[in-house]
PDB file of C-alpha atoms and ligand atoms in Angstrom:
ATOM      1  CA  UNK A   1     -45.039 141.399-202.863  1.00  0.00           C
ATOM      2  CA  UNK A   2     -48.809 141.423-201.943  1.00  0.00           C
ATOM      3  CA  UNK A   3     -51.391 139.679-203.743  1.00  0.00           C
ATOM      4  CA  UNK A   4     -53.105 143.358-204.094  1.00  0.00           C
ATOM      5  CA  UNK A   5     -49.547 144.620-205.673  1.00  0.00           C
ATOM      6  CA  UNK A   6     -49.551 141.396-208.579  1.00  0.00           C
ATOM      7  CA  UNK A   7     -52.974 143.025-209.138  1.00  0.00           C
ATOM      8  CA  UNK A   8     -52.332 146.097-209.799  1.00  0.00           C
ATOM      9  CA  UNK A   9     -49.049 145.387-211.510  1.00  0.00           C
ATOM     10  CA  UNK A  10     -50.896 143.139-213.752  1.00  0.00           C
ATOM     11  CA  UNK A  11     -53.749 145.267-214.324  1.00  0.00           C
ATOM     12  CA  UNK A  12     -55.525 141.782-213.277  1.00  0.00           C
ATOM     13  CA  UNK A  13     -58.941 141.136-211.944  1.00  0.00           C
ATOM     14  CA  UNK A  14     -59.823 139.159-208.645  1.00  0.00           C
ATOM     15  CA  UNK A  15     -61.754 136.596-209.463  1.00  0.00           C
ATOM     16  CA  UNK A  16     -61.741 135.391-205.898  1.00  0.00           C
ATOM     17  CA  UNK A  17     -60.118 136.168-202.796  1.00  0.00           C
ATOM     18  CA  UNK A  18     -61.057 139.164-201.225  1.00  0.00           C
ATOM     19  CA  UNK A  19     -59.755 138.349-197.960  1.00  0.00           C
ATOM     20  CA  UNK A  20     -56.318 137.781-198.902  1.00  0.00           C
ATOM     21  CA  UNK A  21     -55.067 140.963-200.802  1.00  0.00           C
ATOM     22  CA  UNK A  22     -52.733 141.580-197.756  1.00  0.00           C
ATOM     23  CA  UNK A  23     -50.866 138.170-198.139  1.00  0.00           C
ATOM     24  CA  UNK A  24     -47.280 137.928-199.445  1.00  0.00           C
ATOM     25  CA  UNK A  25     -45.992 136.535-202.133  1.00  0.00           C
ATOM     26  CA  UNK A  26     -42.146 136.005-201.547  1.00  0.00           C
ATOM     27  CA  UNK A  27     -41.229 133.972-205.128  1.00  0.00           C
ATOM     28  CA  UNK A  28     -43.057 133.168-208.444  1.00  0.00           C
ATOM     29  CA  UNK A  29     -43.392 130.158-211.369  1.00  0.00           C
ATOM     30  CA  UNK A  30     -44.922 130.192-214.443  1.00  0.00           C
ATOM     31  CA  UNK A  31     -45.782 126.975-216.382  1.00  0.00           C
ATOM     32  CA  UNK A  32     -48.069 125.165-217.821  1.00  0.00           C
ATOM     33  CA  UNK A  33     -46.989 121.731-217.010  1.00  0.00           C
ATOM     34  CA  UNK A  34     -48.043 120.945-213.594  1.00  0.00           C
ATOM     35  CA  UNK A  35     -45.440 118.452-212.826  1.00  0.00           C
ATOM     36  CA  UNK A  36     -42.783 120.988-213.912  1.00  0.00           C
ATOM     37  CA  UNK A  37     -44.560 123.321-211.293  1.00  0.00           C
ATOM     38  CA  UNK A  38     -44.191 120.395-209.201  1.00  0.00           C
ATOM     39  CA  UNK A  39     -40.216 119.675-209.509  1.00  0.00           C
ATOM     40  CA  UNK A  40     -39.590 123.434-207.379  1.00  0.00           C
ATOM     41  CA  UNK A  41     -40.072 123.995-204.240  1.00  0.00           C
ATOM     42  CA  UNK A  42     -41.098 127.850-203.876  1.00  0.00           C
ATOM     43  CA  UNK A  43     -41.388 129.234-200.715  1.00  0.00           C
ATOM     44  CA  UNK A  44     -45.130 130.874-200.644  1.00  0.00           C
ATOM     45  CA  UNK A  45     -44.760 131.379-204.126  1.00  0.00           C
ATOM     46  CA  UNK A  46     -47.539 132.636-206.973  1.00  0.00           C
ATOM     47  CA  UNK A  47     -48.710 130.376-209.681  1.00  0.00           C
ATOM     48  CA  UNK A  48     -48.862 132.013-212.900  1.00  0.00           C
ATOM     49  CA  UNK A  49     -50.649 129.722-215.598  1.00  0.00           C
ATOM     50  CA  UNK A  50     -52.554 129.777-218.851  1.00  0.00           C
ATOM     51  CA  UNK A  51     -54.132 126.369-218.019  1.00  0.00           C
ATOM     52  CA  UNK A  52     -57.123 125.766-216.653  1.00  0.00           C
ATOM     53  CA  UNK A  53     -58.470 122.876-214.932  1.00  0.00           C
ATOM     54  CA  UNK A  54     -58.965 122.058-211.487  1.00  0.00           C
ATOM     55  CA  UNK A  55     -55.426 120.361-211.547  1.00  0.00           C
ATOM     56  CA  UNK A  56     -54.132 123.561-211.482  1.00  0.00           C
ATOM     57  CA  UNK A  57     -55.912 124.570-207.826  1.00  0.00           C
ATOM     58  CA  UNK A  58     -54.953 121.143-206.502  1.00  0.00           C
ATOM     59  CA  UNK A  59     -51.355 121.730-207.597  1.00  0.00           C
ATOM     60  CA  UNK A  60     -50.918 125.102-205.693  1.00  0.00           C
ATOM     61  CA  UNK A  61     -52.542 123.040-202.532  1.00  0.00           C
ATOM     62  CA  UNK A  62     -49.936 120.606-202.320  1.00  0.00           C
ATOM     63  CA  UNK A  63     -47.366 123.296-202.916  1.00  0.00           C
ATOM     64  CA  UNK A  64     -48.778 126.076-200.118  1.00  0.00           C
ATOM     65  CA  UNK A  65     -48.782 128.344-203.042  1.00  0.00           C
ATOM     66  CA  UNK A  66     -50.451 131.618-201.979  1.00  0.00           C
ATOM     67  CA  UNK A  67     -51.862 132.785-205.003  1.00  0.00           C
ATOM     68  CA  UNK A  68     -52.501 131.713-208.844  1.00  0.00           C
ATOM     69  CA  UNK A  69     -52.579 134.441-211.741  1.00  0.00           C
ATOM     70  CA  UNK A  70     -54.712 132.983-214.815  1.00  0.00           C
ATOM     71  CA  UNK A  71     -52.800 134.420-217.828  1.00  0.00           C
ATOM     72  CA  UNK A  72     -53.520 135.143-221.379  1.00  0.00           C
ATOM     73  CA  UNK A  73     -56.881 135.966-220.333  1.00  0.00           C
ATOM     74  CA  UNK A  74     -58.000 132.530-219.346  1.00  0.00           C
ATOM     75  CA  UNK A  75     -60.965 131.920-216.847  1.00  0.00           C
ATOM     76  CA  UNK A  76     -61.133 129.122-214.369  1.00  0.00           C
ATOM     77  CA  UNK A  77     -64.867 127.874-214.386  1.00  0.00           C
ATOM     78  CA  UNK A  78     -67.318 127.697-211.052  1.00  0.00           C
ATOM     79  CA  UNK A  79     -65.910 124.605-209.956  1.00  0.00           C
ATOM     80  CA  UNK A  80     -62.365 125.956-210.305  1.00  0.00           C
ATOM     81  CA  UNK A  81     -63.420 129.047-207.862  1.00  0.00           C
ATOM     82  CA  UNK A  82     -65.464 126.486-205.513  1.00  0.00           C
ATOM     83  CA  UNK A  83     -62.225 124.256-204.986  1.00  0.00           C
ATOM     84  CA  UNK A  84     -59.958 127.628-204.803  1.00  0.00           C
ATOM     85  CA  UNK A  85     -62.423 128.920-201.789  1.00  0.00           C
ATOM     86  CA  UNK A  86     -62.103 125.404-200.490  1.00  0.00           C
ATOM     87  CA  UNK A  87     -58.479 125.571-200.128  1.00  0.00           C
ATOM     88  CA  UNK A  88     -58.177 129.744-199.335  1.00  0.00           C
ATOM     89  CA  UNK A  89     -56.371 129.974-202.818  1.00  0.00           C
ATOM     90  CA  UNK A  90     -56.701 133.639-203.937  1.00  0.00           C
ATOM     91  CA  UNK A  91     -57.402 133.651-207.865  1.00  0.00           C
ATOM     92  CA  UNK A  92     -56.231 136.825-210.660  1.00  0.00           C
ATOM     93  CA  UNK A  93     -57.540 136.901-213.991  1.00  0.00           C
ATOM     94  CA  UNK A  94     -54.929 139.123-216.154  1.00  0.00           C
ATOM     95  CA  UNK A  95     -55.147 139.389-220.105  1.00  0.00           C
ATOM     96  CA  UNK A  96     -51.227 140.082-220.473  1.00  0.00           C
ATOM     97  CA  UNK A  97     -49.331 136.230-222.089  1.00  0.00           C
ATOM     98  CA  UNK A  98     -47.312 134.432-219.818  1.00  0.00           C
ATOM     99  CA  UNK A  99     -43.647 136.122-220.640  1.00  0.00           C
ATOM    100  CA  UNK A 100     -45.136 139.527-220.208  1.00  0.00           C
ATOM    101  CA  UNK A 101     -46.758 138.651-217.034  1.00  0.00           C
ATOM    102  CA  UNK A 102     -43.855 136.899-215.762  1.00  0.00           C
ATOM    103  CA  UNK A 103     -41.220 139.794-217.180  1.00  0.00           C
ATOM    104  CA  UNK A 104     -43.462 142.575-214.927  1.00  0.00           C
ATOM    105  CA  UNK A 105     -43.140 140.844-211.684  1.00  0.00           C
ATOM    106  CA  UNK A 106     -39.721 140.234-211.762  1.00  0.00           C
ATOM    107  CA  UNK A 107     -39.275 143.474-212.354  1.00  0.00           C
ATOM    108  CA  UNK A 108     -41.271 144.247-209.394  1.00  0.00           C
ATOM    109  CA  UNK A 109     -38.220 142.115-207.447  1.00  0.00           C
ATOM    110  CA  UNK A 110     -40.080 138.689-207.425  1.00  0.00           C
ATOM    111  CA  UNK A 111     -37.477 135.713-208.019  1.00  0.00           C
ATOM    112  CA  UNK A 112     -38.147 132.139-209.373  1.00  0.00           C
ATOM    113  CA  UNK A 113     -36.301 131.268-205.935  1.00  0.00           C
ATOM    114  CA  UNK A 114     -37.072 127.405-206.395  1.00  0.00           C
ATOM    115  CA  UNK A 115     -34.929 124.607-204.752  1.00  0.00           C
ATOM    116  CA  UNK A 116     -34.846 121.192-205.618  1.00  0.00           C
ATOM    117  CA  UNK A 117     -35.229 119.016-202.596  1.00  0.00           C
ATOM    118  CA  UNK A 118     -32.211 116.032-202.810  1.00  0.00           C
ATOM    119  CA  UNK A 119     -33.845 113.198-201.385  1.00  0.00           C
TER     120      UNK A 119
ATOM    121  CA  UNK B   1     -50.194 110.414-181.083  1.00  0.00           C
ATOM    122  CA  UNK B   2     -49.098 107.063-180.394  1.00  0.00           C
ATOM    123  CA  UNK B   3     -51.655 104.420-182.322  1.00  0.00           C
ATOM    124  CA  UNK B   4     -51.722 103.939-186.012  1.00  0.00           C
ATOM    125  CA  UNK B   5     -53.037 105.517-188.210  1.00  0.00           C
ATOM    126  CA  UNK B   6     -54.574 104.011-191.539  1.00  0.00           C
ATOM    127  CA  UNK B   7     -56.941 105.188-194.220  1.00  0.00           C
ATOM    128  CA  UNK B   8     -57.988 103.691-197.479  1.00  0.00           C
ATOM    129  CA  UNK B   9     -58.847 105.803-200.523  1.00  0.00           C
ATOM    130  CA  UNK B  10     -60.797 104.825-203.974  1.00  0.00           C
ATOM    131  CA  UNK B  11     -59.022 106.490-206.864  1.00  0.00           C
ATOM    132  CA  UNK B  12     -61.896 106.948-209.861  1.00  0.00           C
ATOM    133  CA  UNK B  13     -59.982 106.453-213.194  1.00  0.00           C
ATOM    134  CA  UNK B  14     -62.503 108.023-215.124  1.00  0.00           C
ATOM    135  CA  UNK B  15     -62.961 111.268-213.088  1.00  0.00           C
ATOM    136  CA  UNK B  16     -59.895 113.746-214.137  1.00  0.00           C
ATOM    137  CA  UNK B  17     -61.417 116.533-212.410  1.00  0.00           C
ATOM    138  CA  UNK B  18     -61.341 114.553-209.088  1.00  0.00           C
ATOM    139  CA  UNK B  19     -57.927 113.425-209.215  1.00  0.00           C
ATOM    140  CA  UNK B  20     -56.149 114.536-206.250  1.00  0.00           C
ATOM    141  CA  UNK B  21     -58.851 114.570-203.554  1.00  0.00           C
ATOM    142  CA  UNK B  22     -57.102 112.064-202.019  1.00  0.00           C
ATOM    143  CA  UNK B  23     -53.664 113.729-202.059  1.00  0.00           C
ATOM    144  CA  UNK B  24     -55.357 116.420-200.465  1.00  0.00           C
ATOM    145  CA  UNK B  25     -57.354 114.114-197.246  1.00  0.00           C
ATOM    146  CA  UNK B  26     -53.709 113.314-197.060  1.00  0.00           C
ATOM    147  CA  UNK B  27     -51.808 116.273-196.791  1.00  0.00           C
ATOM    148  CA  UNK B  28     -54.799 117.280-194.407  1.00  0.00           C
ATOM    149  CA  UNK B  29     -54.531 114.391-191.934  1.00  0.00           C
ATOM    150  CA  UNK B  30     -50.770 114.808-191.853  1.00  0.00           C
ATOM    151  CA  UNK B  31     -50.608 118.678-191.092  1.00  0.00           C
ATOM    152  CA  UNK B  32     -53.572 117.956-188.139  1.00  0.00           C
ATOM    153  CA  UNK B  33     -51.201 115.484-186.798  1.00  0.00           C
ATOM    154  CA  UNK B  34     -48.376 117.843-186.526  1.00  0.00           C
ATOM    155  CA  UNK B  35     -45.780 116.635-189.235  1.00  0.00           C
ATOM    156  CA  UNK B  36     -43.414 119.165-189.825  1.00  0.00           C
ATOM    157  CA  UNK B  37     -44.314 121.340-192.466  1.00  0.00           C
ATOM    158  CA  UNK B  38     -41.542 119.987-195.245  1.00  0.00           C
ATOM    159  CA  UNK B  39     -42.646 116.328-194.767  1.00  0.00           C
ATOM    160  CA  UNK B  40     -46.653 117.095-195.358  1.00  0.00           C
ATOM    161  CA  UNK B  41     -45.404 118.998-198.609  1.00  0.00           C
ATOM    162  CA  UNK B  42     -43.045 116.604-199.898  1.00  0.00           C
ATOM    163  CA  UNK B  43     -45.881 113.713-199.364  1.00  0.00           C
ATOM    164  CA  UNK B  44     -48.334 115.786-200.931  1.00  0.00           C
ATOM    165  CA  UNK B  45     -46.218 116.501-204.002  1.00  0.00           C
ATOM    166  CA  UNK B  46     -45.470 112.833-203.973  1.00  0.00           C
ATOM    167  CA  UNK B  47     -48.567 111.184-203.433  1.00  0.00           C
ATOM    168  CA  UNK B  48     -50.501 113.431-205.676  1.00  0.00           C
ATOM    169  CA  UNK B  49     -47.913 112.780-208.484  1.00  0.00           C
ATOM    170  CA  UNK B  50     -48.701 109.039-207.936  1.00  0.00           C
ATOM    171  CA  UNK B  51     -52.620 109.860-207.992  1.00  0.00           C
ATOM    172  CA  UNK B  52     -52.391 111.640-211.351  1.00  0.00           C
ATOM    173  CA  UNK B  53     -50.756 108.576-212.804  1.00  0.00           C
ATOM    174  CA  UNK B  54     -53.410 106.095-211.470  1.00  0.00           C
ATOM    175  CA  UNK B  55     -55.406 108.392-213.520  1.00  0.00           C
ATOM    176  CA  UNK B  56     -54.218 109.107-216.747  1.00  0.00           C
ATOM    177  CA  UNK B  57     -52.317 105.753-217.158  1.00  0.00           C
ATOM    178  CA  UNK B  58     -54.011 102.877-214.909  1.00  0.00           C
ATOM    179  CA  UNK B  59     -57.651 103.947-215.504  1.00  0.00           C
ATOM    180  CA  UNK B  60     -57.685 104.590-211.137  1.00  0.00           C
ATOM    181  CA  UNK B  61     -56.578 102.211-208.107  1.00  0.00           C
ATOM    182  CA  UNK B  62     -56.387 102.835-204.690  1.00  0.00           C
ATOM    183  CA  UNK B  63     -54.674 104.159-201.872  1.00  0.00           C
ATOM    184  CA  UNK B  64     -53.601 102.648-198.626  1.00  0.00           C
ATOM    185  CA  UNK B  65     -51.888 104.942-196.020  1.00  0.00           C
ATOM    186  CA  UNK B  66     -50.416 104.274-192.391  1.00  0.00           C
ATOM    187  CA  UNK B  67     -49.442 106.908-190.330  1.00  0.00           C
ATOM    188  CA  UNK B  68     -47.315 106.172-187.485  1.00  0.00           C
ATOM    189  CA  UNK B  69     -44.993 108.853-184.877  1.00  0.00           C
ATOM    190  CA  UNK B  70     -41.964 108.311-187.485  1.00  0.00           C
ATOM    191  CA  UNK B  71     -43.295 107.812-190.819  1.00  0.00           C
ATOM    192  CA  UNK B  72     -46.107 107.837-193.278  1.00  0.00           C
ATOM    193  CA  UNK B  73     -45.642 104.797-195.954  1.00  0.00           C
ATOM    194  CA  UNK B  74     -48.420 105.105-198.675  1.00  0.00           C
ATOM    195  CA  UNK B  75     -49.260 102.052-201.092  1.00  0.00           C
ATOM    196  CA  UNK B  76     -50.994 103.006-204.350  1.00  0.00           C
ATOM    197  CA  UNK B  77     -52.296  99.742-206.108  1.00  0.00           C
ATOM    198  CA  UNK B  78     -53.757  99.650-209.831  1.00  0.00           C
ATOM    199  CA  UNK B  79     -54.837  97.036-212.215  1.00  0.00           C
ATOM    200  CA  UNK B  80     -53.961  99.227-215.116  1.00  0.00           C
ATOM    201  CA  UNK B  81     -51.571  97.983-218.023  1.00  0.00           C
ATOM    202  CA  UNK B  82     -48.179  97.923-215.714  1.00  0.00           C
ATOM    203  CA  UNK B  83     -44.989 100.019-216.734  1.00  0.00           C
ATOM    204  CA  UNK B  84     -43.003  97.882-219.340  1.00  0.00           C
ATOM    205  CA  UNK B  85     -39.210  99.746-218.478  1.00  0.00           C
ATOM    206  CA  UNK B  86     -39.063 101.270-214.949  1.00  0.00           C
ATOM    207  CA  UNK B  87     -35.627 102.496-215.712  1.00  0.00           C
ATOM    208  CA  UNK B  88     -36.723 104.149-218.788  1.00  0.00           C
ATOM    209  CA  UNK B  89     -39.863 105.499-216.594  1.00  0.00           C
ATOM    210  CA  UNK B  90     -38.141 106.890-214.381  1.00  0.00           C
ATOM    211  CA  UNK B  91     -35.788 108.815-216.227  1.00  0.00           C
ATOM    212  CA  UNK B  92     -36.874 112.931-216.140  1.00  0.00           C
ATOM    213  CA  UNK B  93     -39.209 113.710-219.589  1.00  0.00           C
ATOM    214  CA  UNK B  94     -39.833 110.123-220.108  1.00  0.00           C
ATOM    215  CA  UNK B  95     -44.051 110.111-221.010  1.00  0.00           C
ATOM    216  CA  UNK B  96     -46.263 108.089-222.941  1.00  0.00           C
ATOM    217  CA  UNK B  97     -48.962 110.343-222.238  1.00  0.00           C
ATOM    218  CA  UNK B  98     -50.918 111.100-225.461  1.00  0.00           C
ATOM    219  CA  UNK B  99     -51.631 115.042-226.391  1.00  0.00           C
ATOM    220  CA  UNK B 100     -54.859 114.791-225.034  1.00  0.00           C
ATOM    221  CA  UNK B 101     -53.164 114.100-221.325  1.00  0.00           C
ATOM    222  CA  UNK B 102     -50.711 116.819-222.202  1.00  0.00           C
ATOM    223  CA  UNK B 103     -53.390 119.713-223.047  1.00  0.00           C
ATOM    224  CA  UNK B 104     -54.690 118.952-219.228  1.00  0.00           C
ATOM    225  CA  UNK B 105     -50.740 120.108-217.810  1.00  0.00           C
ATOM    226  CA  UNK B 106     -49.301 116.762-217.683  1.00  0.00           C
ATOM    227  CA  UNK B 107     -47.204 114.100-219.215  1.00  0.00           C
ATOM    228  CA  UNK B 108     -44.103 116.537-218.938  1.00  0.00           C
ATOM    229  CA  UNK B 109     -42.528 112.799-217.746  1.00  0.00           C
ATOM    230  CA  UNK B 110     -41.124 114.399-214.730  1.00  0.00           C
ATOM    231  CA  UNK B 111     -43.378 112.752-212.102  1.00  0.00           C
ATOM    232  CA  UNK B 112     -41.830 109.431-211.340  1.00  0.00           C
ATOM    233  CA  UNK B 113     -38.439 111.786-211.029  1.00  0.00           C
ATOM    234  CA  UNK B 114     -40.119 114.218-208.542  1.00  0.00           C
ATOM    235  CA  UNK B 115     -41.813 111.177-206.502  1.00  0.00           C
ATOM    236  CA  UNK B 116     -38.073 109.963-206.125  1.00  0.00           C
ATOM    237  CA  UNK B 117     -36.890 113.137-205.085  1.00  0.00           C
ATOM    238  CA  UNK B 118     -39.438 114.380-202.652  1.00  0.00           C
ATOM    239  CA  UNK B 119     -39.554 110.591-200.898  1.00  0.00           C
ATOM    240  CA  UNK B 120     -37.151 108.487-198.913  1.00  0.00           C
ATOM    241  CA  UNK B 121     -37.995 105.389-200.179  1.00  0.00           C
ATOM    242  CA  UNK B 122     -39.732 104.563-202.962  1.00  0.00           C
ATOM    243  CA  UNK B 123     -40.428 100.995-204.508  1.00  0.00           C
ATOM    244  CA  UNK B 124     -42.243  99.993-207.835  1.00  0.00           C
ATOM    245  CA  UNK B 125     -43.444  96.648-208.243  1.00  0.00           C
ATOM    246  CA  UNK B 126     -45.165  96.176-212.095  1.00  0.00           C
ATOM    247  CA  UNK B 127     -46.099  93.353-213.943  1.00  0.00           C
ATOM    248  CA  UNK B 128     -47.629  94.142-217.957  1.00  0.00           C
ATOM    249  CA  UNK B 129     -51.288  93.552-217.868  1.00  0.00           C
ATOM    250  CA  UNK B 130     -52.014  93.202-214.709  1.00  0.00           C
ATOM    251  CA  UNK B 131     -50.853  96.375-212.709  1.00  0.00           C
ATOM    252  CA  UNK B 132     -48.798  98.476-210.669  1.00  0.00           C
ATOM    253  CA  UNK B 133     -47.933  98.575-207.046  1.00  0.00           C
ATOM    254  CA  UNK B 134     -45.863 101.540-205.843  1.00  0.00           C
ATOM    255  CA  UNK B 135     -44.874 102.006-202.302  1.00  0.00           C
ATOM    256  CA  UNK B 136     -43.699 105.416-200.551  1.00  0.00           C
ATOM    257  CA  UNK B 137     -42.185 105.934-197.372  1.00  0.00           C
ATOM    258  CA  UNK B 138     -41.644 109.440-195.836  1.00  0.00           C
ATOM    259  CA  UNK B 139     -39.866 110.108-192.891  1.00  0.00           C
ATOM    260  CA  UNK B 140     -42.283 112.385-190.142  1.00  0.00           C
TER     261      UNK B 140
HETATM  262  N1  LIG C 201     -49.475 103.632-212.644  1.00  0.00           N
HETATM  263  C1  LIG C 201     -48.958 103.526-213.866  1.00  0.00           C
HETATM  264  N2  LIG C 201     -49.382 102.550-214.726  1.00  0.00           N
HETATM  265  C2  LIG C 201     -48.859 102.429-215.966  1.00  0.00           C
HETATM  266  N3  LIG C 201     -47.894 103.232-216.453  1.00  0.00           N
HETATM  267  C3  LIG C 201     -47.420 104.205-215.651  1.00  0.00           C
HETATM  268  C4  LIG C 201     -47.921 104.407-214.328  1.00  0.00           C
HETATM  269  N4  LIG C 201     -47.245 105.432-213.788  1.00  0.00           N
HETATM  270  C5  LIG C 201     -46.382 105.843-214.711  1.00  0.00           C
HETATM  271  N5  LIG C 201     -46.471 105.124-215.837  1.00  0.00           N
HETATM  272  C6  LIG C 201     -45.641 105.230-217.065  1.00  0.00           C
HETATM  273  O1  LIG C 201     -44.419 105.888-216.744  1.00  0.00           O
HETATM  274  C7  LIG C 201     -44.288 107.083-217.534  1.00  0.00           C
HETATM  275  C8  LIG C 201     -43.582 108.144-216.716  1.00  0.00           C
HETATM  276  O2  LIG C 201     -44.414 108.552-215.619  1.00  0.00           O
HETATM  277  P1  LIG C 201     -44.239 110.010-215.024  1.00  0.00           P
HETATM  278  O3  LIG C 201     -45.242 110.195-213.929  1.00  0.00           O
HETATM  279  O4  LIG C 201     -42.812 110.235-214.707  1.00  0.00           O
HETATM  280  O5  LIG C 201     -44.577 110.946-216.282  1.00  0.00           O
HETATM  281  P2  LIG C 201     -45.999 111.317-216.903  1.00  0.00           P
HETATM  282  O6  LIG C 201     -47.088 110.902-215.981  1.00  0.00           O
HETATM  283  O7  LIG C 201     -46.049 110.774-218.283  1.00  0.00           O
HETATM  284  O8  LIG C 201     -45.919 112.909-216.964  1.00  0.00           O
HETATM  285  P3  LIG C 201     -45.997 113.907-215.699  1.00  0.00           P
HETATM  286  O9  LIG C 201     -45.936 113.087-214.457  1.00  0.00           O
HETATM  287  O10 LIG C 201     -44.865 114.838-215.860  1.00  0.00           O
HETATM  288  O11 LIG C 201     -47.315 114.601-215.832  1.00  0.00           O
HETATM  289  C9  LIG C 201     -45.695 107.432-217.956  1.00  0.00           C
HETATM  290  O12 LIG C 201     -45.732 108.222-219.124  1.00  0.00           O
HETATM  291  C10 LIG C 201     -46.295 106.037-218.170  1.00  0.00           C
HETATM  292  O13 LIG C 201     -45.886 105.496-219.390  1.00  0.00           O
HETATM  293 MG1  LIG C 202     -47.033 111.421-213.949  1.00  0.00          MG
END
C-alpha cells in the first residue's frame, strides 16, 4: 500500500512528506508503547500511534519504518516534524481512534506481518 | 575497513526529548560502513533500548562503541541507582517505571527482553547505588 493510499483511506492529512506519497508500505503496527513497537520486526512497515513525542520518530528510525499515522487526532509539534524531515519519515495526521484506523487498513490487505528475531 | 573503529557518546539524563541521538550516530556509522542491513537494525533497536533506560532510570551515562570487520560491542556505563534483581529485570513486562515514564510510551518492561533478543551477547554488571554497566556485542 502507498503512503498516498493510507491517506486517502484514512481521510488523513500530510503533515509532512510530500516527497514520499509513492513509497510502500508492505505491513503495519499500532501501539502506544514504544518498546512493544520495538519487540516486531516489520518489514517497511507504518507506525500508527496516538502518542506523541519525539520518541515516537526515533522509534520508526531504528525500525526503517516508512511512515507514521498520528491517530485520534493527535499532532506531533515542530520539533517532531524537524526530526521526521531529518530522518525522511513521512508523517499523517488522521482523526479516526486507533482500532478504527487500524480495522481500515487491514481491510485494505495490510498485515501486522511482525517476526520476532531469536537471538 | 580494516582499523577500529571507536566513538564515545554523552547520554544527558535530564533531556527526554534527546534520548536516542546517540542510537541514531550509531545506526548511521554502521549502515556507512556497510553492515548488513539486519545487524544495523538489531543494534539500533538494542542500543536505543539501552539509551532510553540510561534515561528514565539512571538519570544518563555514556556510551562507548568499537567497531571492528566482525562485530560492534557497545558499553553503556551509568552511575544511576543499579538494578537490584537482574533476573526479575529481565523478565518481559517487568517495569518500575512510574506513570509519568509510561504516558511518554515506555516502561511496557519489555526492553531488557528485546535487548536480549536482538543481541548476541549481552552482559549486565550492577551494583545498588553506584551504577550499571551493560555490555552488547553484535555480530557484523
Ligand atoms: N540502567 C538502569 N539503571 C537502573 N535500573 C534499570 C536500568 N535499566 C533497567 N532498569 C530496571 O529494569 C527494569 C526493566 O527494564 P526494561 O528496559 O526491560 O523495562 P522498562 O524500561 O521499565 O520499560 P520499557 O523498556 O518497555 O520501556 C526497569 O523498569 C528498571 O527497574
Ligand atoms: Mg527500558
Amino acid at each position: 500500500m502507498k503512503v498516498s493510499e493510507i491517506m486517502k483511506a484514512l481521510n488523513a492529512e500530510l503533515i509532512y512528506g510530500e516527497d514520499f506519497l509513492d513509497r510502500e508500505v508492505y505491513s503495519a503496527c499500532g501501539s502506544d508503547m514504544m518498546s512493544d513497537v520495538l519487540a516486531y520486526v516489520k518489514e517497511q512497515a507504518v507506525l500508527l500511534t496516538g502518542l506523541v513525542n519525539p520518541q515516537v520518530v526515533r522509534t520508526a528510525e531504528m525500525m526503517d519504518m516508512r511512515c507514521i499515522v498520528f491517530v485520534r487526532g493527535k499532532k506531533p509539534d515542530e520539533g517532531m516534524i524537524e526530526l521526521a524531515k531529518e530522518k525522511g519519515i513521512p508523517l499523517l495526521g488522521s482523526k479516526r481512534e486507533m482500532f478504527t484506523s487500524c480495522g481500515i487498513l487491514y481491510e485494505h490487505g495490510l498485515r501486522g506481518g511482525g517476526h520476532p528475531y531469536n537471538g | 575497513m580494516d582499523e577500529i573503529i571507536r566513538q564515545h557518546y554523552d547520554v544527558d539524563g535530564s533531556d527526554f526529548t534527546r534520548a536516542g541521538e546517540a542510537s541514531g550516530k550509531i545506526k548511521k556509522t554502521l549502515k556507512d560502513i556497510g553492515f548488513t542491513p539486519e545487524a544495523v537494525r538489531k543494534t539500533a533497536i538494542a542500543v536505543y533500548e539501552a539509551e532510553i533506560n540510561l534515561v528514565i532510570h539512571a538519570g544518563g551515562g555514556e556510551i562507548d562503541v568499537e567497531i571492528t570487520p566482525e562485530h560492534v560491542r557497545i558499553v553503556l556505563t551509568d552511575h544511576g541507582p543499579g538494578i537490584e534483581n537482574v533476573e526479575l529485570a529481565m523478565q518481559e513486562g517487568y517495569s518500575t517505571a512510574p506513570d509519568r515514564i509510561r504516558a511518554l510510551g515506555f516502561g511496557a518492561g519489555m526492553g531488557l527482553p528485546n535487548i536480549k533478543k536482538y543481541t548476541d551477547e549481552m552482559d549486565i554488571q550492577t551494583e545498588l547505588g553506584v551504577g550499571t554497566v551493560m555490555t552488547l556485542k553484535i555480530n557484523a
